[in-house]
Tab-separated table of C-alpha atoms and ligand atoms in Angstrom:
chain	number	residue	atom	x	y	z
A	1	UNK	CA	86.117	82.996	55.400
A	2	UNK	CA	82.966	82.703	57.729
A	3	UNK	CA	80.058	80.591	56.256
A	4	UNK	CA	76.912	82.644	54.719
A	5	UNK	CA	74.209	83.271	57.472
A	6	UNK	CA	71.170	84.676	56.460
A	7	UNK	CA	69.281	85.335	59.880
A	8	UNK	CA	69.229	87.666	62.391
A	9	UNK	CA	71.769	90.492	62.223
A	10	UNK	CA	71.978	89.469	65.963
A	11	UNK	CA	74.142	86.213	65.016
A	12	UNK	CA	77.259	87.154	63.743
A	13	UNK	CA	81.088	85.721	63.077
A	14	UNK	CA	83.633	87.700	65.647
A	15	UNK	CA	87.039	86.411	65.317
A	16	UNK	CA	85.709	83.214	63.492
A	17	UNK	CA	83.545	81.973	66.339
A	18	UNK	CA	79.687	82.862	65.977
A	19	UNK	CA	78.090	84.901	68.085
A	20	UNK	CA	74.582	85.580	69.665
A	21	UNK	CA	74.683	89.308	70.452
A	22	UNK	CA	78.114	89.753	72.877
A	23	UNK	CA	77.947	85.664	73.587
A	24	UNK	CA	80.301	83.522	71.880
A	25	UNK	CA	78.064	80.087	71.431
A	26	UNK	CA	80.582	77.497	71.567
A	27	UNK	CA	80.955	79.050	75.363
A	28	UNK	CA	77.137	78.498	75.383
A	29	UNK	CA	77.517	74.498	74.148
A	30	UNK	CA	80.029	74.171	76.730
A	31	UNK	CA	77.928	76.107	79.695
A	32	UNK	CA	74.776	74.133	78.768
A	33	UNK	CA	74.666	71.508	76.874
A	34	UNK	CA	73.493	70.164	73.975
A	35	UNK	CA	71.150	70.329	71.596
A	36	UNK	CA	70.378	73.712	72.765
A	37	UNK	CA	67.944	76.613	71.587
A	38	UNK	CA	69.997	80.206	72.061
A	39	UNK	CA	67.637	83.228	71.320
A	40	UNK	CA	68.132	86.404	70.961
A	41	UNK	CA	66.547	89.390	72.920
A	42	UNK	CA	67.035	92.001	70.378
A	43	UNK	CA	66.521	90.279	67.385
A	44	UNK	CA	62.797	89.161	69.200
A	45	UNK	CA	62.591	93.246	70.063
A	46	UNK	CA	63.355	94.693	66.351
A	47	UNK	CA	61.467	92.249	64.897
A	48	UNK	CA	58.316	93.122	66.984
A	49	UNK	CA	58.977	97.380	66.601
A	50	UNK	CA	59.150	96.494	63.087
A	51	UNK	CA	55.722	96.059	63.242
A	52	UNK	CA	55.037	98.713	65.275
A	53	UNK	CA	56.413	101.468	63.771
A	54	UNK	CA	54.307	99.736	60.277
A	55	UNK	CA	51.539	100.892	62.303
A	56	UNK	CA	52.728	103.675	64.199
A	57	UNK	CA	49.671	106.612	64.555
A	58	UNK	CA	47.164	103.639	63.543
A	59	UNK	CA	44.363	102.047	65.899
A	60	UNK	CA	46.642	98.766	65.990
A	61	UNK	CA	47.032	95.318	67.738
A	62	UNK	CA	49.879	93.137	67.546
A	63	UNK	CA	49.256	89.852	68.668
A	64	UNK	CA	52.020	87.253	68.622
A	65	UNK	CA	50.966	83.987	67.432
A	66	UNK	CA	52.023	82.462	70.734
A	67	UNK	CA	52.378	78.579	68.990
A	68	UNK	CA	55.360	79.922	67.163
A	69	UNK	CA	57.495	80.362	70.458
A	70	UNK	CA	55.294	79.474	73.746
A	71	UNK	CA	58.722	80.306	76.144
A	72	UNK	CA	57.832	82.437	78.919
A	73	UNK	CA	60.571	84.779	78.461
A	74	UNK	CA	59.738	85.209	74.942
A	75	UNK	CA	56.261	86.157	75.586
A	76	UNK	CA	57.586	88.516	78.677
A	77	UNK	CA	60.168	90.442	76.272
A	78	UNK	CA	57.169	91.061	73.957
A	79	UNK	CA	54.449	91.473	76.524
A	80	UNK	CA	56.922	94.501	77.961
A	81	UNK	CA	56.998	95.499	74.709
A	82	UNK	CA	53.121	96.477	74.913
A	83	UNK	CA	52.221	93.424	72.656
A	84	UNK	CA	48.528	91.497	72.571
A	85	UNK	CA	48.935	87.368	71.729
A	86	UNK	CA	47.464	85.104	69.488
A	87	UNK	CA	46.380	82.059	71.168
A	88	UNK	CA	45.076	79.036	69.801
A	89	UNK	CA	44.402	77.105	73.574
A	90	UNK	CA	44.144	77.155	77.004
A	91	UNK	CA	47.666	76.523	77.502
A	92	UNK	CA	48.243	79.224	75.657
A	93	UNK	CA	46.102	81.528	77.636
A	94	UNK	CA	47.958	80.625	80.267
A	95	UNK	CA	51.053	80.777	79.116
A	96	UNK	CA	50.243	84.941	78.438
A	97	UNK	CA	49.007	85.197	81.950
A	98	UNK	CA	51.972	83.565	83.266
A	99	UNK	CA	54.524	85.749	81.807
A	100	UNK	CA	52.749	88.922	82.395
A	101	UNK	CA	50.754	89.071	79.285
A	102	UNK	CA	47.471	91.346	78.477
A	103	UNK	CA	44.488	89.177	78.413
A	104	UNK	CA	42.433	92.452	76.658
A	105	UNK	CA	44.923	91.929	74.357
A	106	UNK	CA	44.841	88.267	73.242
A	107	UNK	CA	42.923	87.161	70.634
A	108	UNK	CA	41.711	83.580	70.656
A	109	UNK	CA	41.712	81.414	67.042
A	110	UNK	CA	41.413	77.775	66.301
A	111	UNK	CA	38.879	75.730	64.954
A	112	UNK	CA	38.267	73.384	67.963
A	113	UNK	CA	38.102	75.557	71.031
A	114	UNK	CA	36.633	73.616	74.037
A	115	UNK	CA	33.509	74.425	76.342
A	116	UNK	CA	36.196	74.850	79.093
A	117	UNK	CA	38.551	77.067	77.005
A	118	UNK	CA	35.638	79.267	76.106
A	119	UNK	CA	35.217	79.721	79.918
A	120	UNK	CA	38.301	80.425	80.940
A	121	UNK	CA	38.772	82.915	78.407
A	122	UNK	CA	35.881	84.714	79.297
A	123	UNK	CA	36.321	85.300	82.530
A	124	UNK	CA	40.183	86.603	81.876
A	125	UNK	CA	38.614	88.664	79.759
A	126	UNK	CA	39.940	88.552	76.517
A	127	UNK	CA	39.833	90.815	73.682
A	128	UNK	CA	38.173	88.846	70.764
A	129	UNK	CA	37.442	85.003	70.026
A	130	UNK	CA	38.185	84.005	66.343
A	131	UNK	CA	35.195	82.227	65.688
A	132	UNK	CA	36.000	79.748	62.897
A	133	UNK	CA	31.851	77.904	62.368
A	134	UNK	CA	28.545	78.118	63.256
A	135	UNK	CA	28.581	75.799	66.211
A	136	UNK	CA	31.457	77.487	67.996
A	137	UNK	CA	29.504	81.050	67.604
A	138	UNK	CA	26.576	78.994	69.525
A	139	UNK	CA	28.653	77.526	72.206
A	140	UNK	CA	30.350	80.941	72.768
A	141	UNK	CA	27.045	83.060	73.283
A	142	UNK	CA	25.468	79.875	75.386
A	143	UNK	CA	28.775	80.335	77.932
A	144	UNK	CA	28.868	83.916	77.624
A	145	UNK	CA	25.201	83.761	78.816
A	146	UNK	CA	25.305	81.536	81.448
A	147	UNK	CA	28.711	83.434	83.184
A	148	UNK	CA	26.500	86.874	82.469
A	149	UNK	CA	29.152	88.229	80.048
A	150	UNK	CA	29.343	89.521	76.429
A	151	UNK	CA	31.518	87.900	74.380
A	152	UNK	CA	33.889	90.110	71.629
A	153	UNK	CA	33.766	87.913	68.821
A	154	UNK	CA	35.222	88.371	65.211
A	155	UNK	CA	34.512	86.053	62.206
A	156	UNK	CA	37.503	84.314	61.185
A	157	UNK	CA	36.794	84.235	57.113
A	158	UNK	CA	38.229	81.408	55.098
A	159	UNK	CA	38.705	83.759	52.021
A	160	UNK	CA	39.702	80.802	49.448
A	161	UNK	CA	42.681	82.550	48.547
A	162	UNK	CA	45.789	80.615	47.228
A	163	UNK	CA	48.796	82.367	49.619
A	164	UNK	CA	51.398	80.322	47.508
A	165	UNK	CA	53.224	78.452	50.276
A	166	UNK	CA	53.751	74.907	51.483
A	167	UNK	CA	50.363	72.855	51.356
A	168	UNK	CA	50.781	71.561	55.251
A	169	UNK	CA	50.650	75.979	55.937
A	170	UNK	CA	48.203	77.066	53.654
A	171	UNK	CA	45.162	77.729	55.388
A	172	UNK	CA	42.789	80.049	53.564
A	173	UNK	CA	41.696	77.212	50.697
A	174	UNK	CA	38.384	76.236	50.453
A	175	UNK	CA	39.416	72.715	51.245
A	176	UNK	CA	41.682	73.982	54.453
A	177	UNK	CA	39.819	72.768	57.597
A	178	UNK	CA	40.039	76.427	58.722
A	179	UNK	CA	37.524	79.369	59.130
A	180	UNK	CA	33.997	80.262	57.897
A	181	UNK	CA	33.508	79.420	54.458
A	182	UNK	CA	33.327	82.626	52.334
A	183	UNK	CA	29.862	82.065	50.839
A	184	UNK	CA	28.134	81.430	54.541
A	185	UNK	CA	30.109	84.711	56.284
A	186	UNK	CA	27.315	86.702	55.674
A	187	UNK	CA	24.784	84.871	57.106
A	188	UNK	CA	26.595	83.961	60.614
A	189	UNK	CA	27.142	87.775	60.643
A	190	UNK	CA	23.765	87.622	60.593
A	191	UNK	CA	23.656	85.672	63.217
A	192	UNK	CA	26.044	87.020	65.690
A	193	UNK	CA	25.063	90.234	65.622
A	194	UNK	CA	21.505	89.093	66.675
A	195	UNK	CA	22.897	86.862	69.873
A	196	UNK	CA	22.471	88.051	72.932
A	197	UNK	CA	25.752	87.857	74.311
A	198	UNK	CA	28.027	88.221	71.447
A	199	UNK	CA	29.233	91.773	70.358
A	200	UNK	CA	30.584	91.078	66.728
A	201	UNK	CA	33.105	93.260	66.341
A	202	UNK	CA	34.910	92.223	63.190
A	203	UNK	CA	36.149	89.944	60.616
A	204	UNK	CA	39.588	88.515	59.607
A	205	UNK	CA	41.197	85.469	58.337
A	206	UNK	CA	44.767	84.049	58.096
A	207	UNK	CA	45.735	82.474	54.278
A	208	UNK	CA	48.748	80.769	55.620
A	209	UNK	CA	52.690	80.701	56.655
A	210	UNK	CA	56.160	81.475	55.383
A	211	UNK	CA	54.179	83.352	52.336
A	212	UNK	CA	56.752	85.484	50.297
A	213	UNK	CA	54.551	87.688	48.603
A	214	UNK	CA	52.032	90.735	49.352
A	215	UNK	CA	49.490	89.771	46.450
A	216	UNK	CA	47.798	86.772	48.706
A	217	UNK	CA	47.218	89.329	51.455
A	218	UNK	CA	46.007	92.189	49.322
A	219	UNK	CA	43.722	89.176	47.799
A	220	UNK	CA	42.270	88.186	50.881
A	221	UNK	CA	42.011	91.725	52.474
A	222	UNK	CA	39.901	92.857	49.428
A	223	UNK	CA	37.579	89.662	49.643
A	224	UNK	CA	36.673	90.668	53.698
A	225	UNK	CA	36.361	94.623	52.711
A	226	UNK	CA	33.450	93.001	50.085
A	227	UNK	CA	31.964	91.681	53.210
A	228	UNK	CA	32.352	94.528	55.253
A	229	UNK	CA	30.783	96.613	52.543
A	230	UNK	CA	27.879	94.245	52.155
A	231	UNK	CA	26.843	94.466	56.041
A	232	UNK	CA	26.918	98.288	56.308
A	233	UNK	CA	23.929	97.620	53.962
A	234	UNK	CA	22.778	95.613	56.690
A	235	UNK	CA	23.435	98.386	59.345
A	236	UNK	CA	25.823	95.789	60.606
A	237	UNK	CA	29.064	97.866	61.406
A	238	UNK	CA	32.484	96.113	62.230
A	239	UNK	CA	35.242	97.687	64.354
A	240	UNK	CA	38.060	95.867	63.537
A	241	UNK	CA	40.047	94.068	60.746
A	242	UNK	CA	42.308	90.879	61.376
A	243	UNK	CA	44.985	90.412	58.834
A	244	UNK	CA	46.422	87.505	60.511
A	245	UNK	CA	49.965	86.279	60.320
A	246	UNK	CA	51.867	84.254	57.838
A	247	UNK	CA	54.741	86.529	56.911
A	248	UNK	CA	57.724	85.161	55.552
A	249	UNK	CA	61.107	85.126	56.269
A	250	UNK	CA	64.442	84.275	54.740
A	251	UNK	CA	66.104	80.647	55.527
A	252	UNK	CA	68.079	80.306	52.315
A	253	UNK	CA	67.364	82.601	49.300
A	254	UNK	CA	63.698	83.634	49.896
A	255	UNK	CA	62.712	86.917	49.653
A	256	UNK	CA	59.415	88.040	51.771
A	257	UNK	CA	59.028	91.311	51.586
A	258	UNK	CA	59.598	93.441	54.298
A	259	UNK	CA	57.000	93.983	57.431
A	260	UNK	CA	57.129	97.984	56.671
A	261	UNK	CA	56.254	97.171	52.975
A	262	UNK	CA	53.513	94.317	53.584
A	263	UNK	CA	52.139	96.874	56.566
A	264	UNK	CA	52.082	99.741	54.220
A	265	UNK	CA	50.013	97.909	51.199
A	266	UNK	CA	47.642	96.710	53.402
A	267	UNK	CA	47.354	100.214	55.034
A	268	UNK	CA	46.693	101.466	51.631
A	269	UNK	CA	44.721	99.511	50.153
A	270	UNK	CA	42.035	99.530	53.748
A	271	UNK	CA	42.522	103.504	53.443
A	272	UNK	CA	41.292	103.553	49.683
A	273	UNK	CA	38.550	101.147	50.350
A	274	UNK	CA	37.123	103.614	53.179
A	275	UNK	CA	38.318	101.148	55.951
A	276	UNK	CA	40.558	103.786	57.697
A	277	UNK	CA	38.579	104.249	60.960
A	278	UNK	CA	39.015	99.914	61.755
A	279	UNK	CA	41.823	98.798	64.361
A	280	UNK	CA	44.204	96.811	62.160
A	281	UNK	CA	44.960	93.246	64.227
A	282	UNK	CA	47.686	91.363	62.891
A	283	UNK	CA	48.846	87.981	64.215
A	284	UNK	CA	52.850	87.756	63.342
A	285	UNK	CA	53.998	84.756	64.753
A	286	UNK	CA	57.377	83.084	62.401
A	287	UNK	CA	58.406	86.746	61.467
A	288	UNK	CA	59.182	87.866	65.263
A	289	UNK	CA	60.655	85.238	66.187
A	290	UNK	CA	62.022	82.403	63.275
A	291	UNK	CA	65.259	84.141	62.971
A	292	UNK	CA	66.113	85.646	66.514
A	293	UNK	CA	66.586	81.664	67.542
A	294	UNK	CA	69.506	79.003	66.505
A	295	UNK	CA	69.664	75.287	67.707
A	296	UNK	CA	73.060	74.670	68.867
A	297	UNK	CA	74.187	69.975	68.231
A	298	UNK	CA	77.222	68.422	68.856
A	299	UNK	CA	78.583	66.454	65.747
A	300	UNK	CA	78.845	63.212	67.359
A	301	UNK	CA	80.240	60.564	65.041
A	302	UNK	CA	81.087	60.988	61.197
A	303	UNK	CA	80.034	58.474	58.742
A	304	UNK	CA	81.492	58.576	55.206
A	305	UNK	CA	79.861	56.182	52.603
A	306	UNK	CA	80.038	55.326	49.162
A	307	UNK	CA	76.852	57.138	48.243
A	308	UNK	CA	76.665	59.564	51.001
A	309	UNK	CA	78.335	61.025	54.132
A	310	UNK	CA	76.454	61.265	57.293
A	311	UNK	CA	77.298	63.603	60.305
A	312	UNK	CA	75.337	62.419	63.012
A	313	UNK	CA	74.920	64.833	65.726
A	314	UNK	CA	73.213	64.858	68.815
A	315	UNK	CA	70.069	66.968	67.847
A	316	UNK	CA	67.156	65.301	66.418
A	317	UNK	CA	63.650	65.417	64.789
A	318	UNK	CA	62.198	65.265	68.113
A	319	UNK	CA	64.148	68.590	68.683
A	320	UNK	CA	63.235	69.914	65.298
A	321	UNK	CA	60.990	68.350	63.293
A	322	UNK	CA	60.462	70.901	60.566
A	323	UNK	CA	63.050	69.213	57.910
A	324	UNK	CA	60.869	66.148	58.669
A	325	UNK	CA	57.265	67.216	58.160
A	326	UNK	CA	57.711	70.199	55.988
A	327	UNK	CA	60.927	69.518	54.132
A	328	UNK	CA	62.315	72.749	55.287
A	329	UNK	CA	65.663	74.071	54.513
A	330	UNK	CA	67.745	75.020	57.364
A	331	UNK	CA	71.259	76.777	56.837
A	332	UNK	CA	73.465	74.680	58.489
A	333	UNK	CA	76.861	76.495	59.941
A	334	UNK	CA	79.920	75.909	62.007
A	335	UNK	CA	80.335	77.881	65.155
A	336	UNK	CA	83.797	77.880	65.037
A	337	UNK	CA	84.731	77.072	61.212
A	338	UNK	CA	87.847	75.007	60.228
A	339	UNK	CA	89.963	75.186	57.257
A	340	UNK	CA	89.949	71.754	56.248
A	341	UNK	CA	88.514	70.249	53.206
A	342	UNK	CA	84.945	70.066	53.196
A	343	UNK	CA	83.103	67.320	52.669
A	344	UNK	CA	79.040	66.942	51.152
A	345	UNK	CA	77.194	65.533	54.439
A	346	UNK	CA	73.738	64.721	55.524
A	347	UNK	CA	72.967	65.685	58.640
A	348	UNK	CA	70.990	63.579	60.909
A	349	UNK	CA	69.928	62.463	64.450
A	350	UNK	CA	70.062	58.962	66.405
A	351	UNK	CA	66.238	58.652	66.470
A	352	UNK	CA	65.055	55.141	64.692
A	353	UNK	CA	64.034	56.991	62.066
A	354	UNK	CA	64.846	57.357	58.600
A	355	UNK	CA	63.018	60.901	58.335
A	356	UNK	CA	65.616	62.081	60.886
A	357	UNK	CA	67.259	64.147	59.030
A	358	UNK	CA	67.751	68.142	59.749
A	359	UNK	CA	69.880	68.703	56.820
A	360	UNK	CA	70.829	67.225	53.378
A	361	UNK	CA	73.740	67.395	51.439
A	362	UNK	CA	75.986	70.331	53.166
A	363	UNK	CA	79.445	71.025	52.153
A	364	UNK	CA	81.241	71.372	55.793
A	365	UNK	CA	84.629	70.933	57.249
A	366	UNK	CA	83.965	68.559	60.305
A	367	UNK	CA	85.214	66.956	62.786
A	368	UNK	CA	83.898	64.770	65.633
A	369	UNK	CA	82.773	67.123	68.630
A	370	UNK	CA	82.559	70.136	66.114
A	371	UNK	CA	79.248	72.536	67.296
A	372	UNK	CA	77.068	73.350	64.578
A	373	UNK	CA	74.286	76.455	64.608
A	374	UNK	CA	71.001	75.584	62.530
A	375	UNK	CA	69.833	78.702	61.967
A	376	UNK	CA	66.394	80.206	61.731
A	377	UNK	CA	65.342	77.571	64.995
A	378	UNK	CA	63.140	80.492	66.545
A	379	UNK	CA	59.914	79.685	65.374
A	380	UNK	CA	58.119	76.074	65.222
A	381	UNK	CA	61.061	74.581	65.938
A	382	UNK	CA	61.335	74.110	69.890
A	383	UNK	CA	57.534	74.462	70.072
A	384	UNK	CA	56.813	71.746	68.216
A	385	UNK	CA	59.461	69.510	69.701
A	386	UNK	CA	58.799	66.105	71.400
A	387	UNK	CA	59.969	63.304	73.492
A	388	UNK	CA	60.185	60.480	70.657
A	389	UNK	CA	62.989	57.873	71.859
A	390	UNK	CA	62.728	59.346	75.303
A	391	UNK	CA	64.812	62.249	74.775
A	392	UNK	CA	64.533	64.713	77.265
A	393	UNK	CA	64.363	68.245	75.509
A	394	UNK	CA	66.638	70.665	74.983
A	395	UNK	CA	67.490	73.713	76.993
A	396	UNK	CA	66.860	76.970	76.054
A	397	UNK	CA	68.411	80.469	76.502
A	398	UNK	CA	68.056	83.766	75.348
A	399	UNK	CA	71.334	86.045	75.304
A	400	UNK	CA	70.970	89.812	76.400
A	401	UNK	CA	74.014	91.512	75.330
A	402	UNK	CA	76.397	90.218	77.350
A	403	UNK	CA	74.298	88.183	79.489
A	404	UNK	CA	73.173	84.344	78.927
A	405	UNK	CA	69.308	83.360	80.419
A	406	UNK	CA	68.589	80.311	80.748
A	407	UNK	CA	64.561	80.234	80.114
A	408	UNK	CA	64.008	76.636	80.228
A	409	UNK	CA	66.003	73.579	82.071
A	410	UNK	CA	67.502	71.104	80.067
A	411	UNK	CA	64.610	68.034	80.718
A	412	UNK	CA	66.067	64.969	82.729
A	413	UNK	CA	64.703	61.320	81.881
A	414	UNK	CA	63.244	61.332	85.322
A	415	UNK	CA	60.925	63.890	84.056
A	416	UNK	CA	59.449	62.033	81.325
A	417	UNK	CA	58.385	59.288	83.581
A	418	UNK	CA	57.401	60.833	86.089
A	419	UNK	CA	53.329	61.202	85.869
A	420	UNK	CA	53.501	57.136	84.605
A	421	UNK	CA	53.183	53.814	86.634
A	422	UNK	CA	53.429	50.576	86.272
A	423	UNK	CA	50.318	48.354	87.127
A	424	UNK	CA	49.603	47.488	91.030
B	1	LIG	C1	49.818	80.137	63.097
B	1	LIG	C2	48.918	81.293	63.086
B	1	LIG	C3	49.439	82.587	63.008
B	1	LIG	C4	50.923	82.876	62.873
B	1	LIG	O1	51.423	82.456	61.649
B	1	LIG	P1	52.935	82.815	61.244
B	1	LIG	O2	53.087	82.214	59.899
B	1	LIG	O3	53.818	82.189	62.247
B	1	LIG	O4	53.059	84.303	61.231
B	1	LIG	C5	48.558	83.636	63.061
B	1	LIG	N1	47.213	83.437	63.168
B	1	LIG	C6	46.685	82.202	63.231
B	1	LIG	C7	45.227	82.043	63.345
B	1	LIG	C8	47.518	81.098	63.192
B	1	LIG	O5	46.979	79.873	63.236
């Protein structure tokens, strides 16, 4: 019997060895290495259209939130796709512009953009800054000024909405660092629309991440129609909405609902409230690519206990930090599964650390040199990974059919060094 996997339908058990698409991955492990990142093209391609076709025959703009997944490739499959980006740096920027990405189509949040980002942006020309305070909406229309451009901006509203997730990816609380508070939206409206070189064009905000429900959203969407309503008073007219991101998906037993659903509510609910004629932005980032990505280890040494049984493997937090700092669950499977006994194991990494862990208390069948698949690796998982212990990263590919990619170089140890000295 082949292990549960709830991800992509892109990963699947052929003759009890898992599969990416037409790739067999313990071929993969053996090819490249590991720890390695395998994604899938197709999953990365349905999970985009899903959104599209959501707002098929709408003014629409799908912008990948580019921190989930900053590969080039990824941002090229989706960039051919027709999709905008959600950046949150220069890096980022560049990162679109690099793998053939729109910049009329990127969309530019964060709460701490810098003089030089602002800059840069504007003269790629971007579609919209997220302006998150008061200070940033200055600094924008002082740059925009100087360079002799107009700057699109939208208010990014912090609608002090509870989206029901994981505190360390809720953002629209009151006490979240993140956009304009709700009660002073009005007045840097106000504001912007009487700059010289902004052109306001709209308002959105972004509650949060891996949220399950469509309540939050329909919360939050009705708070910034309020606002919208309240500046046509003004003879202040917006052109465009910004639902953000923050779509669930399934790791274990969750059940978000699906992007057609959440894209139809909010549809409806904008359509009843007179908001038909606004281009709907939305900012997907986890739910296009979370599950079109696995992280391929090595079980290196088993080591039973008397309390507990550790499989260490050769992947770490520094590869995947998201059991770590968010206490995620990640399903945990075989790529080729034995029939032995199983065993309850821990799974960790060899970094010093006792929060290395990626997975706890698994019932697997293992044996020394076994290649596990921890699935749902696409999003936040690579992106945030680091070099802690001097590890070198891990490579990454992304399977087309039949056909294995690789996107990014497994890092050498040379590498790591190589921009530091020692003193003269
Ligand atoms: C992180 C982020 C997103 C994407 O969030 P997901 O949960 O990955 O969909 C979208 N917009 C903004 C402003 C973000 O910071």
């Amino acid at each position: 019997m082949s292990p549960a996997l709830p991800a992509s339908e892109e990963f699947s058990y052929r003759n009890h060895r898992l599969h990416c698409e037409d790739v067999a991955l313990d071929e993969l492990a053996t090819r490249f290495g590991t720890p390695l990142y395998v994604y899938s093209r197709h999953a990365i391609e349905a999970a985009y259209n899903a959104y599209a076709s959501a707002l098929d025959g709408r003014p629409a703009l799908i912008c990948y939130a580019v921190k989930a997944n900053s590969n080039l490739a990824v941002l090229d499959v989706l960039a051919r796709l027709g999709a905008g980006f959600d950046i949150v740096s220069g890096g980022e920027l560049a990162r679109v512009l690099a793998a053939g990405g729109d910049a009329n189509k990127v969309v530019f949040s964060g709460v701490g953009k810098s003089e030089a980002e602002i800059v840069t942006a504007l003269k790629a020309g971007i579609a919209c800054f997220n302006v998150e305070s008061n200070s940033e909406l200055d600094r924008i229309d002082a740059a925009a000024q100087k360079l002799n451009l107009r700057a699109r901006v939208s208010l990014r509203v912090n609608p002090d909405i509870d989206a029901r997730t994981h505190p360390h990816i809720s953002t629209g609380l009151k006490n979240n660092k993140f956009g304009v508070a709700y009660a002073d939206t009005l007045a840097l409206c106000r504001r912007a629309a009487a700059k010289p070189a902004i052109d306001l064009l709209g308002l959105g905000c972004h509650i949060g991440s891996q949220i399950t429900e469509i309540a939050p959203y329909i919360e939050a969407v009705d708070r910034i129609i309020d606002l919208i309503d309240a500046l046509v008073r003004e003879k202040i007219e917006l052109r465009h909405i910004d639902l953000g991101g923050g779509l669930g998906i399934r790791y274990r037993d969750e059940l978000p609902p699906l992007v057609s659903d959440l894209v139809s509510a909010l549809l409806a609910r904008l359509d009843a409230r007179g908001q038909r004629d606004k281009t709907v932005v939305v900012e997907p980032g986890r739910s296009i690519v979370g599950n079109a990505g696995v992280l391929l280890t090595r079980v290196e040494y088993l080591k039973p206990g008397d309390s507990k049984n550790f499989a260490i493997v050769d992947a770490a937090m520094n590869d995947l930090i998201r059991p770590a700092m968010y206490d995620a669950w990640m399903n945990v499977v075989p790529v080729v599964p034995r029939s032995l006994e199983r065993r309850v194991y821990d799974i960790v990494g060899p970094v010093c650390e006792s929060a290395d862990w990626l997975a706890r208390d698994r019932a697997l069948a293992l044996e020394p040199g076994d290649i596990l698949a921890i699935a749902g690796a696409g999003a936040y998982s690579m992106a945030m990974s680091s070099n802690y212990n001097a590890r070198p990263r891990p490579a990454e590919v992304m399977i087309d059919r039949t056909h294995a990619h690789c996107v990014r170089s497994r890092e050498t140890v040379e590498e790591l060094f190589a921009t530091e000295s020692c003193l003269p």
